[in-house]
Tab-separated table of C-alpha atoms and ligand atoms in Angstrom:
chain	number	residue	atom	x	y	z
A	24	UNK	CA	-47.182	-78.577	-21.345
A	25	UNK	CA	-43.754	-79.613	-20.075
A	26	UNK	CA	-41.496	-77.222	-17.620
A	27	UNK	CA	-39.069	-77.656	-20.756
A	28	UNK	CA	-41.768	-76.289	-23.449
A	29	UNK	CA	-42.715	-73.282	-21.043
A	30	UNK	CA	-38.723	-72.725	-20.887
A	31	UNK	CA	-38.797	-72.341	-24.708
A	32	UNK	CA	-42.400	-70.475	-24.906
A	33	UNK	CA	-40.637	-67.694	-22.221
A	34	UNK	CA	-37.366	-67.051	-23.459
A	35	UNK	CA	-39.277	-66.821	-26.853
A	36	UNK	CA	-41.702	-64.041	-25.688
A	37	UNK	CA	-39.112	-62.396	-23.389
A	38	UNK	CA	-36.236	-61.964	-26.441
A	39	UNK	CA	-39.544	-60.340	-28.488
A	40	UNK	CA	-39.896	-58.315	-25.401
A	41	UNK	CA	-36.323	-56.840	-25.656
A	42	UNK	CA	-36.285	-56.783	-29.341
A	43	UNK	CA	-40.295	-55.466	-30.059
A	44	UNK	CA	-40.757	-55.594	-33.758
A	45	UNK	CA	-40.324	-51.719	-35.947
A	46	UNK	CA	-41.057	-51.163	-39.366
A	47	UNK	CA	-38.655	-49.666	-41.283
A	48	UNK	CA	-39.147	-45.941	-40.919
A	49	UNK	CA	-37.965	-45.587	-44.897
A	50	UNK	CA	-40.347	-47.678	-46.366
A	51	UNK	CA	-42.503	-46.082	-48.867
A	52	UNK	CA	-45.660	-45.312	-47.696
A	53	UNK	CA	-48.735	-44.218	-49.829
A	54	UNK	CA	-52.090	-45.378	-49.530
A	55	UNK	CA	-53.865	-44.589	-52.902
A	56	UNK	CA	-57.801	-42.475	-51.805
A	57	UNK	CA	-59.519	-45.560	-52.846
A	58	UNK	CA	-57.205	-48.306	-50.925
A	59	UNK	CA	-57.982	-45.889	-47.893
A	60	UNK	CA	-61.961	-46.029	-48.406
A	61	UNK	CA	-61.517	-49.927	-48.922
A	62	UNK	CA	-59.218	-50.508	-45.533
A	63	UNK	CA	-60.646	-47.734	-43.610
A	64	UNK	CA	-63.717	-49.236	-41.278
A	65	UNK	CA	-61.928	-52.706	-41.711
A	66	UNK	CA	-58.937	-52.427	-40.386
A	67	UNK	CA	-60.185	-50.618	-37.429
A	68	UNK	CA	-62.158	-53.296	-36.413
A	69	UNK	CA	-58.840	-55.162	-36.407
A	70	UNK	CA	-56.650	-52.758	-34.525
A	71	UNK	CA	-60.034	-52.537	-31.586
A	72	UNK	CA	-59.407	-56.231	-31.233
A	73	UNK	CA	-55.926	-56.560	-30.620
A	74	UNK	CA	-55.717	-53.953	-28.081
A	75	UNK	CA	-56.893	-55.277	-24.583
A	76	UNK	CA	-55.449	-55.440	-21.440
A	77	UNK	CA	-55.480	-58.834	-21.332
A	78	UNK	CA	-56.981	-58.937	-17.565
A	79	UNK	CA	-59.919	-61.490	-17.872
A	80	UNK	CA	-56.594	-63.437	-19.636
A	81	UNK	CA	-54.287	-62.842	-16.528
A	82	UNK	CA	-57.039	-63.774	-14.207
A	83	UNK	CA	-58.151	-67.218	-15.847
A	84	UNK	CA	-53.825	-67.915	-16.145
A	85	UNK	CA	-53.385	-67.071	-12.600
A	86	UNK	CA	-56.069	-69.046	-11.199
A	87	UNK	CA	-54.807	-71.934	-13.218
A	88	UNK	CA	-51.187	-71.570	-13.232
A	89	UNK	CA	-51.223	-71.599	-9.455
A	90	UNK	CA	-52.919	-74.778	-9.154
A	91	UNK	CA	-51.054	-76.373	-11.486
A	92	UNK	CA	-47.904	-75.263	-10.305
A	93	UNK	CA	-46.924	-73.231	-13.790
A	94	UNK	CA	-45.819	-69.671	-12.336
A	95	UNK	CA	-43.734	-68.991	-15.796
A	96	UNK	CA	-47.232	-69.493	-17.647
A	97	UNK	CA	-48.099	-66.267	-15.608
A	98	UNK	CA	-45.267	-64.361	-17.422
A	99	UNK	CA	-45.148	-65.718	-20.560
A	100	UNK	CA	-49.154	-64.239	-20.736
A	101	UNK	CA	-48.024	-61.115	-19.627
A	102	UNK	CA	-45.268	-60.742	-22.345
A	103	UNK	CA	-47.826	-62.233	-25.013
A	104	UNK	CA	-50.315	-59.405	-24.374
A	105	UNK	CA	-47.676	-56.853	-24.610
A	106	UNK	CA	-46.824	-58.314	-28.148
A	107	UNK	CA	-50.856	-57.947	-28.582
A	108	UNK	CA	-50.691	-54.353	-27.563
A	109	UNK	CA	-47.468	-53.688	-29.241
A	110	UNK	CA	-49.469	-54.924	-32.720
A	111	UNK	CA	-52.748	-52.267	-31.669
A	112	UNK	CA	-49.868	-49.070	-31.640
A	113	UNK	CA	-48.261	-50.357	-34.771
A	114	UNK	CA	-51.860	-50.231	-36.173
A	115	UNK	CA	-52.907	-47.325	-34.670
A	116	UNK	CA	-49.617	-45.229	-35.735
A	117	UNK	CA	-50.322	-46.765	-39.634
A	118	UNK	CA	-53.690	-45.396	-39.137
A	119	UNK	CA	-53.341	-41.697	-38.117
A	120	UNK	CA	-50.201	-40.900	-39.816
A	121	UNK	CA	-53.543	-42.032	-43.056
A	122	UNK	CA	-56.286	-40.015	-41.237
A	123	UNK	CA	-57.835	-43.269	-40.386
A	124	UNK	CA	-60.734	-43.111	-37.277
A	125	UNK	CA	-60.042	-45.430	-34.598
A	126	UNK	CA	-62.769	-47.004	-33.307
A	127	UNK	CA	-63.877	-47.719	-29.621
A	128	UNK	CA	-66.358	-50.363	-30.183
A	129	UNK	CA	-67.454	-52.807	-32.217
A	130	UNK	CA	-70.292	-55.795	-32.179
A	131	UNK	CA	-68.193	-58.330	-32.984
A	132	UNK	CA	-65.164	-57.254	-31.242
A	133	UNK	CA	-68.291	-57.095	-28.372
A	134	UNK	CA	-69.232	-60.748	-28.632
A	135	UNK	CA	-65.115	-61.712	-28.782
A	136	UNK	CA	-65.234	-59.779	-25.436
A	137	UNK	CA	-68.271	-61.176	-23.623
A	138	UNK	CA	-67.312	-65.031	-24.770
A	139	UNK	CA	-63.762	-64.230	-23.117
A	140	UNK	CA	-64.789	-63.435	-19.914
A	141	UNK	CA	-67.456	-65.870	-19.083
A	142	UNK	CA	-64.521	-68.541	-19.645
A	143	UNK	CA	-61.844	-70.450	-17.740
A	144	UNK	CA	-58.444	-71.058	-19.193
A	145	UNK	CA	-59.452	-73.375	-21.620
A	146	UNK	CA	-62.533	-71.922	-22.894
A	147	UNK	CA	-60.484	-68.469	-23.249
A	148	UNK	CA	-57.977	-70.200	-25.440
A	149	UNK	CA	-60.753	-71.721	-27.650
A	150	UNK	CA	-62.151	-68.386	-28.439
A	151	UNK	CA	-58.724	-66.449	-28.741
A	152	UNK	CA	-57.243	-68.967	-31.455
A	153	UNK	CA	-60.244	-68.296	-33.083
A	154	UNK	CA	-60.076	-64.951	-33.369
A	155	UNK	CA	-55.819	-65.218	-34.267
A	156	UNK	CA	-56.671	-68.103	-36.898
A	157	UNK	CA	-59.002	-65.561	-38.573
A	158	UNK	CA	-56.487	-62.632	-38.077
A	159	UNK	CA	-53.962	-64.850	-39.873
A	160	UNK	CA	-56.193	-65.258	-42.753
A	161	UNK	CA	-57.251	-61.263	-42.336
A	162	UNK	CA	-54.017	-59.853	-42.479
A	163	UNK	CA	-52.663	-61.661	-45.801
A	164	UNK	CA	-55.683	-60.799	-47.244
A	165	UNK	CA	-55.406	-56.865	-46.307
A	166	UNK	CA	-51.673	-57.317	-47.485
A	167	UNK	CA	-52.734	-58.475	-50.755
A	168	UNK	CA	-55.524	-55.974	-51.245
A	169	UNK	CA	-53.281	-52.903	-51.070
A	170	UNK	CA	-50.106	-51.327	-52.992
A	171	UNK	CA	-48.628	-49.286	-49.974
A	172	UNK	CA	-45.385	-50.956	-48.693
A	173	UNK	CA	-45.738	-50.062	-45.580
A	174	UNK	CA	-48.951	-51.712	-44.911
A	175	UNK	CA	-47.782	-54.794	-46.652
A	176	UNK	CA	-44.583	-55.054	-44.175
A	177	UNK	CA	-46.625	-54.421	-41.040
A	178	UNK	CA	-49.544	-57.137	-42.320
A	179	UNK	CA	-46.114	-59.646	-42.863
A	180	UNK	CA	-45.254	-58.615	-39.229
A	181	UNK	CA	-48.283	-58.915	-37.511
A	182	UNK	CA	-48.623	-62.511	-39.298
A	183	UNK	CA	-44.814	-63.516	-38.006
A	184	UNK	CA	-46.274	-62.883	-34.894
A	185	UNK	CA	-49.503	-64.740	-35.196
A	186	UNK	CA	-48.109	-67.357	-36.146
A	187	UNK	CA	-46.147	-68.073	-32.915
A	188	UNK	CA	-49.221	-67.003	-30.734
A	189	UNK	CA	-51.034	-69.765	-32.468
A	190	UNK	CA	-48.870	-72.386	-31.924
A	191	UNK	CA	-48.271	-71.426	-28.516
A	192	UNK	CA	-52.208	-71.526	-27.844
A	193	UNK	CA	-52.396	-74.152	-29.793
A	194	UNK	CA	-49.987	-76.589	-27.359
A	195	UNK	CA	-51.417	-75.271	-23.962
A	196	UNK	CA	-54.923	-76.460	-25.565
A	197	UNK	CA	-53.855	-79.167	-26.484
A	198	UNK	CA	-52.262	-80.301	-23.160
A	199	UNK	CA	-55.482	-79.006	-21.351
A	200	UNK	CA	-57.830	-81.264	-23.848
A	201	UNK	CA	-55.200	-84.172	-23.321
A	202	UNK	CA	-56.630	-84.665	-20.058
A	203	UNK	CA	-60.081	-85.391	-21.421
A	204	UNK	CA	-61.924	-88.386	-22.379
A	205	UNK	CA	-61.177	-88.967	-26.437
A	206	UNK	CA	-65.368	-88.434	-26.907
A	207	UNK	CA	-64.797	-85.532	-25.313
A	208	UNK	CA	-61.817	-84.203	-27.186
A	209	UNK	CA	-63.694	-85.410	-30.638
A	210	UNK	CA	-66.901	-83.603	-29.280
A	211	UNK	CA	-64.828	-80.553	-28.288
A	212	UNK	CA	-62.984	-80.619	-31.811
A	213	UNK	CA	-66.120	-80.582	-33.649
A	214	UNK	CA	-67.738	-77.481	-31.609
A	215	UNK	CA	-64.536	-75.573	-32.200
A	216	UNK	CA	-64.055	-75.931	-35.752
A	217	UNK	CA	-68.334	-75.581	-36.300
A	218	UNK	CA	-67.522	-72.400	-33.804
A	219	UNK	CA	-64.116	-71.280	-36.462
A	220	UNK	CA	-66.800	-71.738	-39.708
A	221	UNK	CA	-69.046	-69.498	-38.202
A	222	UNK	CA	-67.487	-66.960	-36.966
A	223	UNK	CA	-65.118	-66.597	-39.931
A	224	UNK	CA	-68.559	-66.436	-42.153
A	225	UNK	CA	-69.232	-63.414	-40.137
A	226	UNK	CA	-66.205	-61.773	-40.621
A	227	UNK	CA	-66.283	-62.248	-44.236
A	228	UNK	CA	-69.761	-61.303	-44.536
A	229	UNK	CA	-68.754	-57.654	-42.441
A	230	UNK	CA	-65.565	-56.870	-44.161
A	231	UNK	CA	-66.690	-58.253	-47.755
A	232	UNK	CA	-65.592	-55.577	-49.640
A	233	UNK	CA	-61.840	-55.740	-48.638
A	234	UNK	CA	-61.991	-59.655	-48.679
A	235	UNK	CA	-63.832	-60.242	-52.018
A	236	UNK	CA	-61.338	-56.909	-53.532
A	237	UNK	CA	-58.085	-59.497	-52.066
A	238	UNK	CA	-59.701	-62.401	-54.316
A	239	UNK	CA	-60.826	-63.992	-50.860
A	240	UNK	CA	-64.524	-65.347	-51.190
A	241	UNK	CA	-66.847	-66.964	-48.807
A	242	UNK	CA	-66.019	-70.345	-49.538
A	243	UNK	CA	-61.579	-69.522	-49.669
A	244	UNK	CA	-61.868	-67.632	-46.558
A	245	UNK	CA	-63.595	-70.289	-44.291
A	246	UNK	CA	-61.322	-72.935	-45.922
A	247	UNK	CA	-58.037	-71.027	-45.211
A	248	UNK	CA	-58.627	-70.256	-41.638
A	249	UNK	CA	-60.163	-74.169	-41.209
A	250	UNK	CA	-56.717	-75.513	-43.377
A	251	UNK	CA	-54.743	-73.418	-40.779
A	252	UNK	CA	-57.143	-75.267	-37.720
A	253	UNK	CA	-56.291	-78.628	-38.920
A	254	UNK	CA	-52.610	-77.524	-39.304
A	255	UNK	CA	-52.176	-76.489	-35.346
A	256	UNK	CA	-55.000	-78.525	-33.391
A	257	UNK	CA	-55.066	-81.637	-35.497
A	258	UNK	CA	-51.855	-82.360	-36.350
A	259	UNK	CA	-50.875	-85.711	-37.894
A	260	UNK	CA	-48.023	-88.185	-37.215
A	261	UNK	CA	-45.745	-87.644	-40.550
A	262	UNK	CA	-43.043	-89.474	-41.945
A	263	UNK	CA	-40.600	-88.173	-44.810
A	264	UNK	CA	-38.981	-91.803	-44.928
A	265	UNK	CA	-39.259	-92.946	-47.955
A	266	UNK	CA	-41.531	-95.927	-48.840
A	267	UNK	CA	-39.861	-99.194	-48.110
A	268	UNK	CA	-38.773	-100.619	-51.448
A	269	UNK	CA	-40.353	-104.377	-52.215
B	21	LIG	FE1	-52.053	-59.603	-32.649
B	22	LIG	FE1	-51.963	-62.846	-31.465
């Protein structure tokens, strides 16, 4: 990644910093008794995994930024899990003003957890665009599955969001695999998207009641989050001139 692209990446984070995101105190806000038995467990399991304090993160960026001579990568990490935080309160503030239980732990929030900090920089990234990938998917899905507007703007949100985090993961892993051997790099691609499959299977399978209620089954759910894979860490050369005329 260029000193230019980390430029970009930190005065991106930092303006988010100074300008966090709010939802619109007015917006209507009723979750029907059934919506709330349908979100409930699900979307706690969501809000558990975006709140963490980032420190295995900080550690592996430190380590790495310092010996390759990136001290605004340091920064820009700290501002990104502040936006990660920042999404965990605007969960957790949807959830008790709805008499929603938080939840403290979680098995697959467990295994994110363990994966994350057995790994160096580049391992860490593989796991945590897994998990936003799938939160992408998640989160239009949980938009689409309820009525309450309020819910609906803060899934949008949280997506707006994602969507940067994902492309910013997806460049720094990109740069680190660039540095590989190409049977590496086509050895590494094929683990991580065999890795994305599974692990989305399992989140479908444990929240397969919401998912299946969005119109989201097994089959759409892994293909979304694997369309969105191919989208950041496979991109293709394309050219919108027009076919030369013969
Ligand atoms: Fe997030
Ligand atoms: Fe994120």
């Amino acid at each position: 990644m260029s000193p230019d692209d980390l430029k970009i990446w930190l005065n991106h984070f930092e303006y988010h910093a100074e300008h966090p995101r709010r939802i619109p105190e007015e917006i209507e806000d009723v979750l029907r008794a059934e919506e709330r038995r349908l979100i409930a467990r699900s979307i706690a399991t969501f809000q558990l995994g975006e709140q963490s304090e980032g420190a295995t993160l900080t550690r592996a960026v430190q380590r790495f930024a310092s010996t390759h001579r990136m001290p605004s990568l340091i920064r820009i990490m700290e501002l990104f899990i502040h936006e990660e935080q920042r999404h965990a309160a605007l969960l957790r503030s949807f959830m008790e003003d709805h008499q929603i239980p938080l939840k403290s732990r979680d098995w697959t929030d467990k295994v994110f957890r363990r994966l994350r900090r057995r790994a160096g920089l580049e391992l860490y990234l593989c796991v945590l665009v897994t998990a936003e990938l799938i939160g992408n998917v998640y989160y239009r899905a949980l938009a689409c599955a309820t009525g309450c507007q309020r819910l609906r703007v803060l899934c949008r949100t949280l997506v707006a969001d994602e969507l940067v985090h994902v492309a910013f993961e997806s460049q720094l892993l990109l740069s680190l695999r660039d540095a590989r051997p190409r049977w590496r790099r086509t050895l590494m691609r094929a683990a991580h998207r065999g890795f994305l499959a599974g692990t989305a299977s399992v989140v479908w399978w444990t929240h397969r009641s919401l998912l299946r209620h969005a119109g989201y089954d097994l089959g759409t759910f892994v293909r979304l989050c694997l369309a969105q894979y191919s989208f950041y860490l496979e991109p293709v050369p394309i050219s919108l001139a027009s076919p030369s005329v013969r």
